[in-house]
Amino acid sequence: MYKGIAASRGIGIGKICRIIEPDLSFEAKVITDIEAEKARFSKAIADFVEETNAMAEEVRKNIGPKEAEILLGHAAMMDDPAMSGEMFSMIETGQCAEAALTAVSDMFYGIFSTMDDEMMRQRASDIADVKVSLLKILLGVKDVNIGSVPEGTVLVCKDLTPSMTSQIVKENVAGIMTEVGGPTSHSAILARALEIPAVLSVPGIVDSVNDGDTAIVDGNAGDVFINPELDVLSEYIIKREDFNKKKAELQKFIGKETLTADGDKLEIYCNIGTPKDAKKAMECDGEGVGLFRSEFLFMDNTHLPTEEEQFEAYKEAVETMEGRTVIIRTLDIGGDKDIPYMDFEKEENPFLGFRAVRYCLAHQDMYKVQLRAIVRASAYGKAKIMVPLVTTVEEVRTVKKLVAEIKDELRAEGIAFDEDIEVGCMMETAASAAIADLLAKEADFFSIGTNDLTGYTMAVDRGNAKVAYLYSAFQPAVLRSIRTIIKAGKEAGIPVGMCGEAAADPLMIPLLMSFGLDEYSVNPVLVLRARCIISKWTKAEADALAEKVMAMATEEEVKAELEASAKEI
Ligand code: PEP
Ligand code: MG
């Protein structure tokens, strides 16, 4: 058995398919039959154009027209004589197609990548992509087509990138295993959104398995079995049935209010990354959106999204939620989230650096475009603004000042917006917890981001496997911070939510109920489970458990007690 990080719930059993980046090295040859080599290269280009256009059509259907444009641009690039003409000229001097392709692409890459214009730099990475695709064709290297793996496949790869995830056909992939990534990495978030069991950060797994091996992926416990004995396989087939049955039973909570066992009303919201996800939030019966990660609009783009583009996206999310609250987090970039066209400087400690609200307040013209788009979208439903990575009162005051300026401008222009649009604080730094009482006087609401709060409280890098043992929201230090933040919010009379992954943790929920958390924002697929867990606990039971647990000194004791007290769902 291999151990990894349980990143997406469920039991997956199937046959392994490894996704391996192919070796594209080649030996440059001197060509004697120039015409034959030119014909070989022409054929490779024709195949590339055909494959790329077909892929663009798939992407247009499954993802969107904007993403398809990128691929269509790649196909068009090889029709450009400036590019292919140079390559053919080199072949005429006796160089092989692989060498000509590499030399010309690298030359253009060098020119474009150093240009000031961001569109031109983007062209450099397009050239690099085209080069790799054409080399694969010339060398006869086959890519595993993730989109066409057969039903019951367990994908094994070093890392699962968002572009790989976009090709996955959910019905065919039984499980996912990777060598990197933690429970809050984007690959984990995407796997959960697809409801595919996933275990991440399994050391050396790619080289330890073969295509066609049978694998069990236990996304609940973080365990992986390769070619298991029959008794283990039978045990997990039963576990899988049990898990799937429980999941089906949760359907009875659909359309119901979120009530504690005493009948007190709480709320389950959803975390989303794109306006389209708002549909999923509605389908999964979310009572609102507690976190719209707006940076996806910036990351899946080749330029800064304009006010109109952003407005349309926020409006779509707000309208889809039909009057339910939509908390839009303003741009949270830097740290692990890079945006190529924004030219971030390399920093020694990016997680402690120039990121999120710090970056936005230093680029107020850019930030005001986003704030204006959100304030305008507030005319179409219930939008709220959330500020990430707050560490000082001044940051919140400055954002509120900018919002007030925008409101004045919109009033003067006769553009509609919600006069009462709220500005809240994302509570995810040790500083914000320490000054929660001061921030509560400035903010209209709090939302606790436990993913970062855990990291910043424990001084642990979210992605560093060596210190992962410290990264737990059940650490007494983190639990105390959460309790302090909720208490400060309650005392100031503002609502407090949680949008970090801990809000969906069955062991954490009774503690949060006891602390007085109002709103739990979770991945859409976890709405019903969270609602079910809340329905099992009375406030008195949750308080008794919290009292016991908050007196404990170690994470181990805390977890053991919470596990022993957990209620069957
Ligand atoms: C968090 O930090 O808890 C959070 C929800 O934000 P993100 O995971 O996007 O940093
Ligand atoms: Mg965060």
Coordinates of C-alpha atoms and ligand atoms in Angstrom, one line a residue:
M1 CA 0.0 0.0 0.0
Y2 CA 1.1 3.5 -0.8
K3 CA 0.2 6.6 1.3
G4 CA -0.7 10.0 -0.1
I5 CA -2.9 12.9 0.6
A6 CA -6.7 12.3 0.4
A7 CA -7.8 15.0 -2.0
S8 CA -11.1 14.0 -3.4
R9 CA -13.5 11.6 -1.7
G10 CA -14.7 8.3 -2.9
I11 CA -13.3 4.9 -3.8
G12 CA -12.0 4.4 -7.3
I13 CA -11.0 1.0 -8.7
G14 CA -9.7 0.5 -12.2
K15 CA -6.8 0.0 -14.6
I16 CA -3.8 2.3 -14.6
C17 CA -3.0 4.7 -17.4
R18 CA 0.2 6.7 -16.9
I19 CA 0.4 10.2 -18.3
I20 CA 4.1 10.7 -19.0
E21 CA 5.7 13.7 -20.6
P22 CA 7.5 12.1 -23.6
D23 CA 11.2 12.3 -24.4
L24 CA 11.6 14.6 -27.4
S25 CA 15.3 14.4 -27.9
F26 CA 16.6 13.5 -31.4
E27 CA 19.9 13.3 -33.3
A28 CA 20.3 15.9 -36.0
K29 CA 20.9 14.1 -39.3
V30 CA 22.4 15.4 -42.6
I31 CA 19.8 15.0 -45.3
T32 CA 20.6 13.8 -48.8
D33 CA 17.1 13.4 -50.2
I34 CA 15.9 17.0 -49.6
E35 CA 12.6 16.6 -51.4
A36 CA 11.6 13.5 -49.4
E37 CA 12.4 15.4 -46.2
K38 CA 10.4 18.4 -47.3
A39 CA 7.5 16.1 -48.0
R40 CA 7.8 14.5 -44.6
F41 CA 7.7 17.9 -43.0
S42 CA 4.7 19.0 -45.1
K43 CA 2.9 15.9 -44.0
A44 CA 3.7 16.5 -40.3
I45 CA 2.3 20.1 -40.7
A46 CA -0.8 18.9 -42.4
D47 CA -1.4 16.3 -39.6
F48 CA -0.7 18.9 -37.0
V49 CA -3.2 21.3 -38.5
E50 CA -5.9 18.6 -38.8
E51 CA -5.4 17.4 -35.2
T52 CA -5.3 20.9 -33.7
N53 CA -8.5 22.0 -35.5
A54 CA -10.2 18.8 -34.3
M55 CA -9.0 19.5 -30.7
A56 CA -10.2 23.1 -31.0
E57 CA -13.7 21.9 -31.9
E58 CA -13.8 19.6 -28.9
V59 CA -12.6 22.4 -26.6
R60 CA -15.2 24.8 -28.1
K61 CA -17.9 22.3 -27.3
N62 CA -16.7 21.3 -23.8
I63 CA -15.0 24.4 -22.5
G64 CA -15.7 27.5 -24.6
P65 CA -15.0 29.5 -27.7
K66 CA -12.2 31.6 -26.2
E67 CA -10.1 28.6 -25.3
A68 CA -10.7 27.1 -28.7
E69 CA -9.3 30.3 -30.3
I70 CA -5.9 29.6 -28.8
L71 CA -5.7 26.2 -30.6
L72 CA -7.0 27.6 -33.9
G73 CA -4.2 30.2 -33.6
H74 CA -1.7 27.4 -33.3
A75 CA -3.0 25.8 -36.4
A76 CA -2.9 29.1 -38.3
M77 CA 0.7 29.8 -37.2
M78 CA 2.0 26.9 -39.3
D79 CA 0.3 28.3 -42.3
D80 CA 2.3 31.5 -41.9
P81 CA 5.2 31.4 -44.5
A82 CA 7.4 33.6 -42.2
M83 CA 7.5 30.6 -39.9
S84 CA 7.3 27.4 -42.1
G85 CA 9.1 29.1 -45.0
E86 CA 12.3 29.5 -42.9
M87 CA 12.0 25.9 -41.8
F88 CA 11.8 24.6 -45.4
S89 CA 14.7 26.8 -46.3
M90 CA 16.8 25.2 -43.7
I91 CA 15.8 21.7 -44.8
E92 CA 17.0 22.8 -48.3
T93 CA 20.5 23.3 -46.8
G94 CA 20.5 19.6 -45.7
Q95 CA 19.2 19.9 -42.2
C96 CA 16.6 17.4 -41.0
A97 CA 13.0 18.5 -40.3
E98 CA 13.4 18.2 -36.5
A99 CA 16.5 20.4 -36.5
A100 CA 15.0 23.0 -38.8
L101 CA 11.8 23.1 -36.7
T102 CA 13.8 23.5 -33.5
A103 CA 16.2 26.1 -34.8
V104 CA 13.5 28.4 -36.3
S105 CA 11.0 28.0 -33.4
D106 CA 13.8 28.7 -30.9
M107 CA 14.8 31.8 -32.9
F108 CA 11.3 33.2 -33.0
Y109 CA 10.8 32.2 -29.3
G110 CA 13.8 34.3 -28.4
I111 CA 12.6 37.3 -30.3
F112 CA 9.0 37.2 -29.0
S113 CA 9.8 36.3 -25.4
T114 CA 11.8 39.4 -24.8
M115 CA 9.3 41.9 -26.3
D116 CA 7.5 44.4 -24.1
D117 CA 4.1 43.8 -25.5
E118 CA 2.3 41.1 -23.6
M119 CA 0.5 39.8 -26.6
M120 CA 3.8 39.2 -28.3
R121 CA 5.2 37.4 -25.3
Q122 CA 2.1 35.2 -25.3
R123 CA 3.0 34.4 -28.9
A124 CA 6.3 33.1 -27.7
S125 CA 4.7 30.5 -25.5
D126 CA 2.4 29.6 -28.5
I127 CA 5.5 29.0 -30.6
A128 CA 6.9 26.7 -27.9
D129 CA 3.7 24.7 -27.8
V130 CA 3.5 24.3 -31.5
K131 CA 7.2 23.2 -31.6
V132 CA 6.5 20.4 -29.0
S133 CA 3.4 19.2 -30.9
L134 CA 5.1 19.1 -34.2
L135 CA 8.2 17.3 -32.8
K136 CA 5.9 14.6 -31.4
I137 CA 4.5 14.1 -34.8
L138 CA 7.9 14.0 -36.5
L139 CA 9.3 11.6 -33.9
G140 CA 6.2 9.5 -33.9
V141 CA 5.8 10.0 -30.2
K142 CA 2.2 9.3 -29.1
D143 CA 0.6 11.4 -26.4
V144 CA -1.8 9.7 -24.1
N145 CA -5.1 11.3 -25.0
I146 CA -6.7 11.8 -21.6
G147 CA -10.1 12.5 -23.3
S148 CA -10.2 9.0 -24.9
V149 CA -9.1 6.7 -22.0
P150 CA -11.6 3.8 -21.6
E151 CA -14.1 3.6 -18.8
G152 CA -12.6 2.5 -15.4
T153 CA -9.2 4.2 -15.9
V154 CA -7.1 5.3 -13.0
L155 CA -4.9 8.2 -14.2
V156 CA -1.3 8.4 -12.8
C157 CA 0.8 11.4 -13.4
K158 CA 3.4 13.7 -11.8
D159 CA 1.0 16.6 -11.5
L160 CA -2.5 17.2 -12.9
T161 CA -2.6 20.5 -14.6
P162 CA -5.9 22.4 -15.2
S163 CA -5.5 21.8 -19.0
M164 CA -5.2 18.1 -18.4
T165 CA -8.2 18.2 -16.2
S166 CA -10.2 20.0 -18.9
Q167 CA -9.8 16.9 -21.2
I168 CA -11.1 14.4 -18.6
V169 CA -14.3 12.6 -19.4
K170 CA -15.7 12.2 -15.9
E171 CA -17.6 8.9 -16.6
N172 CA -14.4 7.2 -17.7
V173 CA -11.9 8.1 -15.0
A174 CA -12.3 6.0 -11.8
G175 CA -9.5 7.6 -9.9
I176 CA -6.5 9.9 -9.9
M177 CA -3.0 9.6 -8.4
T178 CA -0.3 12.2 -8.6
E179 CA 3.2 12.7 -7.1
V180 CA 2.7 16.3 -6.2
G181 CA -0.1 18.5 -4.9
G182 CA -1.9 18.9 -1.5
P183 CA -5.5 18.9 -0.5
T184 CA -5.9 22.6 -1.4
S185 CA -4.0 22.5 -4.7
H186 CA -5.9 23.4 -7.8
S187 CA -5.6 19.8 -9.0
A188 CA -7.4 18.7 -5.8
I189 CA -10.0 21.3 -6.2
L190 CA -10.6 20.3 -9.8
A191 CA -10.8 16.5 -8.9
R192 CA -13.4 17.3 -6.3
A193 CA -15.4 19.4 -8.7
L194 CA -15.4 16.4 -11.1
E195 CA -16.2 14.0 -8.2
I196 CA -13.3 11.7 -9.0
P197 CA -11.6 10.0 -6.1
A198 CA -8.0 11.3 -5.9
V199 CA -4.9 10.7 -3.8
L200 CA -2.1 13.2 -4.3
S201 CA 1.5 13.4 -3.3
V202 CA 2.2 9.7 -3.5
P203 CA 6.0 9.5 -3.6
G204 CA 7.5 7.9 -6.8
I205 CA 4.1 6.5 -7.9
V206 CA 4.7 7.1 -11.6
D207 CA 7.7 4.9 -11.8
S208 CA 6.3 2.3 -9.4
V209 CA 3.4 1.3 -11.6
N210 CA 2.7 0.0 -15.1
D211 CA 0.0 0.7 -17.6
G212 CA -2.8 -1.8 -17.1
D213 CA -2.0 -2.5 -13.4
T214 CA -5.1 -2.7 -11.2
A215 CA -5.3 0.1 -8.7
I216 CA -7.5 1.1 -5.8
V217 CA -7.7 4.8 -5.0
D218 CA -9.1 5.5 -1.6
G219 CA -9.8 9.2 -1.7
N220 CA -11.3 9.1 1.8
A221 CA -8.2 7.8 3.6
G222 CA -5.4 8.7 1.1
D223 CA -4.5 5.1 0.5
V224 CA -3.5 3.5 -2.8
F225 CA -3.2 -0.2 -3.6
I226 CA -1.5 -1.5 -6.7
N227 CA -2.5 -5.0 -8.0
P228 CA -4.1 -5.8 -4.6
E229 CA -4.8 -9.3 -3.3
L230 CA -8.3 -10.6 -3.9
D231 CA -9.4 -10.1 -0.3
V232 CA -8.3 -6.4 -0.3
L233 CA -10.0 -5.9 -3.7
S234 CA -13.3 -7.5 -2.3
E235 CA -13.1 -5.3 0.8
Y236 CA -12.8 -2.1 -1.3
I237 CA -15.5 -3.1 -3.7
I238 CA -17.8 -3.3 -0.7
K239 CA -16.4 0.0 0.6
R240 CA -17.1 1.6 -2.7
E241 CA -20.7 0.4 -2.8
D242 CA -21.2 1.6 0.8
F243 CA -19.7 5.1 -0.1
N244 CA -21.9 5.4 -3.2
K245 CA -25.0 4.3 -1.3
K246 CA -24.4 6.9 1.4
K247 CA -23.9 9.5 -1.3
A248 CA -27.2 8.6 -2.9
E249 CA -29.0 8.8 0.5
L250 CA -27.8 12.4 0.9
Q251 CA -30.2 13.3 -1.9
K252 CA -32.9 13.5 0.7
F253 CA -31.3 16.8 1.9
I254 CA -31.8 18.4 -1.5
G255 CA -34.2 21.4 -1.4
K256 CA -34.2 21.4 2.4
E257 CA -33.1 24.2 4.7
T258 CA -29.8 23.7 6.6
L259 CA -31.0 23.1 10.2
T260 CA -29.2 21.9 13.3
A261 CA -30.8 19.1 15.3
D262 CA -32.3 21.9 17.4
G263 CA -33.8 23.5 14.3
D264 CA -31.5 26.5 14.2
K265 CA -30.9 27.7 10.7
L266 CA -27.4 27.8 9.2
E267 CA -26.3 28.3 5.6
I268 CA -24.3 26.2 3.2
Y269 CA -22.7 28.2 0.4
C270 CA -20.5 27.1 -2.4
N271 CA -16.9 27.9 -3.6
I272 CA -16.7 28.6 -7.3
G273 CA -14.0 29.5 -9.8
T274 CA -15.9 30.5 -12.9
P275 CA -19.4 32.0 -13.6
K276 CA -20.3 28.6 -15.1
D277 CA -19.7 26.9 -11.7
A278 CA -22.6 29.0 -10.3
K279 CA -24.9 26.6 -12.2
K280 CA -23.3 23.7 -10.4
A281 CA -23.8 25.6 -7.1
M282 CA -27.5 25.9 -7.9
E283 CA -27.8 22.2 -9.0
C284 CA -26.1 21.1 -5.8
D285 CA -28.5 23.2 -3.8
G286 CA -26.0 25.8 -2.5
E287 CA -27.7 28.6 -0.6
G288 CA -25.3 31.2 -2.0
V289 CA -21.7 31.6 -3.2
G290 CA -19.3 32.1 -0.3
L291 CA -16.2 32.4 -2.5
F292 CA -16.0 33.3 -6.2
R293 CA -12.2 32.9 -6.9
S294 CA -12.1 35.7 -9.4
E295 CA -8.4 35.1 -10.3
F296 CA -9.5 32.3 -12.7
L297 CA -10.7 35.1 -15.0
F298 CA -7.2 36.5 -15.0
M299 CA -5.3 33.2 -15.2
D300 CA -7.3 31.7 -18.1
N301 CA -6.6 34.8 -20.2
T302 CA -4.0 36.3 -22.4
H303 CA -4.6 39.9 -21.3
L304 CA -6.0 41.7 -18.3
P305 CA -9.8 41.2 -18.5
T306 CA -11.5 44.5 -19.3
E307 CA -14.2 46.0 -17.1
E308 CA -16.9 44.7 -19.5
E309 CA -15.5 41.2 -19.6
Q310 CA -15.3 41.1 -15.8
F311 CA -18.8 42.7 -15.4
E312 CA -20.3 40.1 -17.7
A313 CA -18.7 37.3 -15.7
Y314 CA -19.8 38.6 -12.3
K315 CA -23.3 39.4 -13.7
E316 CA -23.6 35.9 -15.0
A317 CA -22.7 34.4 -11.6
V318 CA -25.0 36.8 -9.7
E319 CA -27.9 36.2 -12.1
T320 CA -27.5 32.4 -12.0
M321 CA -27.7 32.5 -8.2
E322 CA -31.2 34.2 -8.6
G323 CA -30.9 36.7 -5.7
R324 CA -28.8 34.5 -3.4
T325 CA -25.6 36.0 -2.1
V326 CA -22.5 35.9 -4.3
I327 CA -19.3 36.8 -2.5
I328 CA -16.7 37.8 -5.1
R329 CA -13.1 37.7 -3.9
T330 CA -11.0 40.4 -5.5
L331 CA -7.9 39.3 -7.4
D332 CA -5.8 36.9 -5.2
I333 CA -2.7 36.5 -7.3
G334 CA 1.0 35.9 -6.4
G335 CA 2.0 33.0 -4.1
D336 CA 1.3 29.9 -6.1
K337 CA -0.9 31.7 -8.7
D338 CA 1.1 33.3 -11.4
I339 CA -0.3 35.2 -14.3
P340 CA 2.2 35.2 -17.2
Y341 CA 1.2 38.5 -18.8
M342 CA 1.4 40.4 -15.5
D343 CA 5.1 40.0 -15.2
F344 CA 5.5 39.3 -11.5
E345 CA 9.0 39.7 -10.2
K346 CA 10.6 36.5 -8.8
E347 CA 10.6 36.8 -5.0
E348 CA 12.5 34.8 -2.4
N349 CA 9.3 34.1 -0.4
P350 CA 6.3 34.7 -2.7
F351 CA 3.8 33.5 -0.1
L352 CA 5.0 36.3 2.2
G353 CA 5.4 38.8 -0.7
F354 CA 3.8 41.2 -3.0
R355 CA 0.5 39.5 -3.6
A356 CA -3.3 39.6 -3.4
V357 CA -4.6 42.9 -1.8
R358 CA -1.0 44.2 -1.5
Y359 CA -0.5 44.0 -5.3
C360 CA -4.0 45.4 -6.0
L361 CA -3.5 48.4 -3.8
A362 CA -0.2 49.2 -5.5
H363 CA -2.0 49.0 -8.9
Q364 CA -5.2 50.9 -8.0
D365 CA -6.1 51.6 -11.6
M366 CA -6.2 47.9 -12.4
Y367 CA -8.0 47.2 -9.0
K368 CA -10.6 49.9 -9.7
V369 CA -11.5 48.2 -12.9
Q370 CA -12.3 45.0 -11.0
L371 CA -14.2 46.8 -8.2
R372 CA -16.2 48.8 -10.7
A373 CA -17.2 45.6 -12.5
I374 CA -18.3 44.0 -9.2
V375 CA -20.2 47.1 -8.1
R376 CA -22.0 47.2 -11.4
A377 CA -22.9 43.5 -11.2
S378 CA -24.5 44.2 -7.8
A379 CA -27.5 45.7 -9.7
Y380 CA -28.4 42.2 -10.9
G381 CA -28.6 40.3 -7.6
K382 CA -26.8 40.2 -4.3
A383 CA -23.0 40.7 -4.9
K384 CA -20.6 41.2 -2.0
I385 CA -16.9 42.2 -2.2
M386 CA -14.3 40.2 -0.3
V387 CA -10.7 41.3 0.2
P388 CA -8.1 38.6 0.4
L389 CA -5.0 38.4 2.5
V390 CA -5.9 41.2 4.8
T391 CA -3.3 42.0 7.5
T392 CA -4.0 45.6 8.4
V393 CA -7.0 47.9 9.0
E394 CA -5.7 50.4 6.5
E395 CA -6.1 47.8 3.7
V396 CA -9.8 47.5 4.4
R397 CA -10.2 51.2 4.7
T398 CA -8.5 51.8 1.4
V399 CA -10.7 49.3 -0.4
K400 CA -13.8 50.9 1.1
K401 CA -12.6 54.3 0.0
L402 CA -12.1 53.0 -3.6
V403 CA -15.6 51.4 -3.5
A404 CA -17.1 54.7 -2.3
E405 CA -15.3 56.6 -5.2
I406 CA -16.6 54.1 -7.7
K407 CA -20.2 54.5 -6.3
D408 CA -19.9 58.3 -6.8
E409 CA -18.7 57.8 -10.4
L410 CA -21.5 55.3 -11.2
R411 CA -24.1 57.6 -9.6
A412 CA -22.8 60.5 -11.7
E413 CA -23.0 58.3 -14.8
G414 CA -26.5 57.1 -14.0
I415 CA -25.4 53.4 -13.8
A416 CA -27.3 51.2 -11.5
F417 CA -25.8 49.3 -8.5
D418 CA -26.6 48.1 -5.1
E419 CA -26.1 51.1 -2.7
D420 CA -25.7 48.7 0.2
I421 CA -23.0 46.5 -1.4
E422 CA -20.9 45.0 1.4
V423 CA -17.2 44.8 1.7
G424 CA -15.9 42.0 3.8
C425 CA -12.6 40.6 5.0
M426 CA -11.1 37.3 4.1
M427 CA -9.6 36.1 7.4
E428 CA -6.6 34.0 6.4
T429 CA -3.5 35.5 8.0
A430 CA -2.2 35.3 11.5
A431 CA -2.4 39.1 11.6
S432 CA -6.1 39.2 10.7
A433 CA -6.8 36.7 13.5
A434 CA -4.8 38.8 16.0
I435 CA -6.7 42.0 15.1
A436 CA -10.1 40.4 14.4
D437 CA -11.8 42.8 16.8
L438 CA -10.4 45.8 15.0
L439 CA -11.2 44.5 11.6
A440 CA -14.7 43.6 12.7
K441 CA -15.3 47.3 13.2
E442 CA -14.4 48.0 9.5
A443 CA -15.8 45.0 7.7
D444 CA -19.4 44.1 6.8
F445 CA -18.6 40.4 7.1
F446 CA -15.8 38.0 7.7
S447 CA -15.0 34.8 5.8
I448 CA -12.3 32.5 7.3
G449 CA -9.9 31.1 4.7
T450 CA -8.6 28.1 6.6
N451 CA -6.4 27.0 3.7
D452 CA -4.1 30.0 4.2
L453 CA -4.9 30.6 7.8
T454 CA -3.5 27.2 8.6
G455 CA -0.3 27.9 6.6
Y456 CA 0.2 31.4 8.0
T457 CA -0.6 30.4 11.6
M458 CA 1.6 27.3 11.6
A459 CA 4.3 28.9 9.4
V460 CA 4.0 26.1 6.9
D461 CA 4.2 26.3 3.1
R462 CA 0.9 24.7 1.7
G463 CA 2.8 22.7 -0.9
N464 CA 5.9 21.5 1.1
A465 CA 5.6 17.8 1.8
K466 CA 8.3 17.8 4.4
V467 CA 6.3 20.1 6.8
A468 CA 2.9 18.7 5.7
Y469 CA 2.5 17.1 9.1
L470 CA 2.1 20.5 10.7
Y471 CA -0.4 21.7 8.1
S472 CA -3.7 20.9 9.9
A473 CA -6.6 23.1 10.8
F474 CA -7.0 20.8 13.9
Q475 CA -3.8 22.2 15.4
P476 CA -4.7 23.9 18.6
A477 CA -3.1 27.2 17.3
V478 CA -5.4 27.2 14.3
L479 CA -8.5 26.2 16.2
R480 CA -7.9 29.1 18.6
S481 CA -7.5 31.5 15.8
I482 CA -10.8 30.3 14.2
R483 CA -12.6 30.7 17.6
T484 CA -11.2 34.2 18.1
I485 CA -12.3 35.3 14.6
I486 CA -15.8 34.0 15.0
K487 CA -16.1 35.5 18.5
A488 CA -14.9 38.9 17.3
G489 CA -17.3 38.9 14.4
K490 CA -20.2 37.9 16.6
E491 CA -19.4 40.6 19.2
A492 CA -19.4 43.2 16.4
G493 CA -22.7 41.9 15.0
I494 CA -21.3 41.0 11.6
P495 CA -21.9 37.6 9.9
V496 CA -19.0 35.2 9.9
G497 CA -18.5 32.5 7.2
M498 CA -15.8 30.1 6.3
C499 CA -14.7 29.4 2.8
G500 CA -11.5 27.3 3.4
E501 CA -11.7 23.6 2.9
A502 CA -12.2 23.0 6.7
A503 CA -15.8 24.3 6.4
A504 CA -16.7 21.0 4.7
D505 CA -14.8 18.7 7.1
P506 CA -17.2 16.4 9.0
L507 CA -14.9 16.5 12.1
M508 CA -14.6 20.3 12.1
I509 CA -18.3 21.1 11.6
P510 CA -19.5 20.5 15.2
L511 CA -16.7 22.7 16.5
L512 CA -17.7 25.5 14.0
M513 CA -21.3 25.1 15.1
S514 CA -20.2 25.6 18.7
F515 CA -18.1 28.6 17.9
G516 CA -21.1 30.2 16.2
L517 CA -20.2 30.0 12.5
D518 CA -23.2 31.2 10.4
E519 CA -22.2 30.3 6.8
Y520 CA -20.2 27.3 5.6
S521 CA -18.9 27.6 2.0
V522 CA -17.9 24.3 0.4
N523 CA -17.2 22.7 -2.9
P524 CA -20.7 22.3 -4.5
V525 CA -20.5 18.5 -4.4
L526 CA -20.2 18.6 -0.6
V527 CA -23.2 20.8 0.1
L528 CA -25.6 17.9 1.0
R529 CA -23.0 16.1 3.2
A530 CA -22.4 19.3 5.2
R531 CA -26.1 19.8 5.5
C532 CA -26.5 16.2 6.7
I533 CA -23.8 16.6 9.3
I534 CA -25.2 19.8 10.7
S535 CA -28.6 18.1 11.0
K536 CA -27.1 15.5 13.4
W537 CA -25.8 17.9 16.0
T538 CA -27.6 19.9 18.7
K539 CA -25.8 23.1 19.9
A540 CA -25.5 21.6 23.4
E541 CA -23.7 18.5 22.0
A542 CA -21.4 20.6 19.8
D543 CA -20.6 22.9 22.8
A544 CA -19.7 19.9 25.0
L545 CA -17.4 18.5 22.4
A546 CA -15.8 21.9 21.7
E547 CA -15.2 22.5 25.4
K548 CA -13.4 19.1 25.7
V549 CA -11.4 19.6 22.5
M550 CA -10.3 23.2 23.1
A551 CA -8.7 22.2 26.3
M552 CA -6.5 19.6 24.5
A553 CA -2.8 20.4 23.9
T554 CA -2.0 18.5 20.7
E555 CA -3.5 17.9 17.2
E556 CA -3.3 14.2 17.8
E557 CA -5.6 14.3 20.8
V558 CA -8.0 16.7 19.1
K559 CA -8.3 14.5 16.1
A560 CA -8.7 11.4 18.2
E561 CA -11.5 12.9 20.2
L562 CA -13.3 14.3 17.2
E563 CA -13.0 11.0 15.4
A564 CA -14.4 9.1 18.4
S565 CA -17.3 11.6 18.7
A566 CA -18.1 11.7 14.9
K567 CA -21.7 10.8 14.0
E568 CA -22.4 8.3 11.4
I569 CA -23.8 9.9 8.2
Ligands
PEP1 C1 -8.2 29.9 1.8 O1 -7.1 30.4 1.9 O2 -8.8 29.3 2.7 C2 -9.0 30.1 0.6 C3 -10.3 29.7 0.6 O3 -8.4 30.7 -0.5 P1 -7.5 30.0 -1.5 O4 -7.5 28.5 -1.3 O5 -8.0 30.4 -2.9 O6 -6.2 30.6 -1.2
MG2 MG -6.4 32.0 0.6

